[in-house]
Coordinates of C-alpha atoms in Angstrom, one line a residue:
M1 CA -6.7 6.7 13.9
I2 CA -9.7 4.4 13.9
V3 CA -12.4 5.1 11.4
Q4 CA -15.8 3.3 11.3
T5 CA -17.6 4.8 8.3
E6 CA -16.8 5.6 4.7
S7 CA -17.2 9.3 5.5
E8 CA -14.6 9.0 8.3
L9 CA -12.3 7.1 5.9
R10 CA -12.6 9.8 3.3
D11 CA -11.8 12.5 5.8
A12 CA -8.8 10.5 7.1
L13 CA -7.5 10.0 3.5
D14 CA -7.9 13.7 2.8
E15 CA -5.8 14.5 5.9
F16 CA -3.3 11.8 4.9
A17 CA -3.0 13.2 1.4
R18 CA -2.2 16.7 2.8
F19 CA 0.3 15.2 5.1
S20 CA 2.1 13.2 2.3
Q21 CA 2.6 16.1 -0.1
A22 CA 6.1 16.6 1.1
A23 CA 7.2 13.0 1.2
P24 CA 5.8 9.6 0.2
M25 CA 4.1 8.2 3.2
L26 CA 2.3 4.9 4.2
A27 CA -0.7 4.1 6.4
Q28 CA -2.3 0.8 7.3
V29 CA -6.0 0.1 6.7
S30 CA -7.6 -2.8 8.4
P31 CA -11.3 -3.6 8.0
D32 CA -11.6 -5.1 11.5
V33 CA -9.2 -4.7 14.4
D34 CA -10.0 -8.3 15.4
K35 CA -8.6 -9.5 12.1
P36 CA -5.1 -7.9 11.8
L37 CA -3.9 -10.5 9.3
T38 CA -5.9 -8.8 6.6
A39 CA -4.6 -5.4 5.8
L40 CA -4.1 -2.9 3.0
T41 CA -1.1 -0.6 3.1
V42 CA -1.9 2.7 1.5
G43 CA 0.8 5.1 0.2
M44 CA 0.4 8.6 -1.1
H45 CA 2.7 11.2 -2.5
G46 CA 1.0 14.1 -4.3
A47 CA -1.1 12.9 -7.2
R48 CA 0.3 9.3 -7.1
G49 CA 0.3 6.5 -4.6
V50 CA 0.9 2.8 -4.0
L51 CA -0.9 -0.2 -2.4
Y52 CA 0.1 -3.4 -0.8
Y53 CA -2.4 -6.0 0.2
A54 CA -2.0 -9.1 2.3
G55 CA -4.8 -11.4 3.5
A56 CA -6.1 -14.9 3.4
D57 CA -6.8 -14.7 -0.3
S58 CA -3.2 -13.5 -0.9
A59 CA -0.9 -14.8 1.8
D60 CA 2.3 -13.7 0.0
G61 CA 1.0 -10.2 -0.6
V62 CA 0.5 -8.2 -3.8
Y63 CA 1.5 -4.7 -4.9
S64 CA -0.5 -2.3 -7.0
K65 CA 0.6 -2.3 -10.6
G66 CA 0.9 1.0 -12.4
D67 CA 2.3 2.0 -15.8
G68 CA 5.9 2.7 -14.8
P69 CA 8.9 0.6 -16.0
E70 CA 9.2 -2.8 -14.3
D71 CA 13.0 -2.7 -14.3
G72 CA 13.3 0.8 -12.8
Q73 CA 14.6 1.7 -9.4
E74 CA 12.4 0.6 -6.5
L75 CA 10.3 3.4 -4.9
L76 CA 10.7 4.2 -1.2
Y77 CA 7.7 5.2 0.9
Y78 CA 7.9 5.9 4.6
Y79 CA 6.1 4.1 7.4
M80 CA 6.9 5.4 10.9
D81 CA 10.3 6.7 9.7
S82 CA 11.3 3.4 8.0
D83 CA 12.0 3.1 4.3
T84 CA 9.6 0.7 2.7
P85 CA 10.5 -0.4 -0.8
F86 CA 7.8 -0.8 -3.6
P87 CA 8.3 -2.1 -7.1
A88 CA 9.2 0.6 -9.6
N89 CA 5.9 0.2 -11.5
S90 CA 3.6 0.2 -8.4
E91 CA 2.6 3.8 -8.5
I92 CA -1.0 4.5 -9.5
P93 CA -3.2 7.6 -9.4
A94 CA -4.1 8.8 -5.9
E95 CA -7.8 8.6 -6.7
A96 CA -7.4 4.9 -7.5
V97 CA -5.7 4.5 -4.1
R98 CA -8.7 6.2 -2.4
T99 CA -11.2 4.0 -4.3
A100 CA -9.3 0.8 -3.4
A101 CA -9.2 1.8 0.3
Q102 CA -12.9 2.4 0.3
E103 CA -13.6 -0.9 -1.4
F104 CA -11.3 -2.7 1.1
M105 CA -13.1 -1.1 4.1
S106 CA -16.5 -2.2 2.9
A107 CA -15.6 -5.7 1.5
G108 CA -12.6 -6.7 3.7
Q109 CA -11.0 -8.3 0.6
C110 CA -8.4 -7.5 -2.0
P111 CA -9.8 -4.5 -3.9
S112 CA -10.7 -5.3 -7.5
V113 CA -10.5 -1.7 -8.7
V114 CA -6.7 -1.8 -9.4
Q115 CA -4.4 -4.2 -11.1
W116 CA -2.1 -6.2 -8.9
Q117 CA 1.4 -7.8 -9.2
P118 CA 3.1 -10.4 -7.1
R119 CA 5.9 -9.6 -4.6
P120 CA 9.1 -9.3 -6.6
V121 CA 11.7 -12.0 -6.3
P122 CA 14.5 -10.7 -4.0
T123 CA 17.7 -10.0 -5.9
G124 CA 20.0 -9.2 -3.0
P125 CA 22.0 -11.6 -0.8
D126 CA 20.0 -14.2 1.2
E127 CA 19.7 -13.0 4.9
S128 CA 21.1 -16.4 6.0
Q129 CA 24.4 -15.5 4.3
W130 CA 24.8 -12.2 6.1
P131 CA 27.8 -12.0 8.4
M132 CA 27.0 -12.4 12.1

């Protein structure tokens, strides 16, 4: 879905919130289809949600930072039937997710209305060590 106004974004997020009541789901927000390297991934599940931002000002990407335990089990949100892991402490109130998406759409930069944390250091085996 392509939205061009804040009102259209609000309506799209309302629909997405209804859709994601049953399962944690993700959607991609891009401020300009001609600049696909800057994007905000928005996740919702009931009253909670997650964010992932990647752009020129954060090439490695950052995750939203909530009040959950840092050492808990990672959260799974679904994007096009694929499991997408998020840090255990990345869930924030759904209203903060909405506010961040609106700020991102208007500014095209990493939203300042939420706290961010760096991408976690991988703890599993290095892909280069996987059997062929």
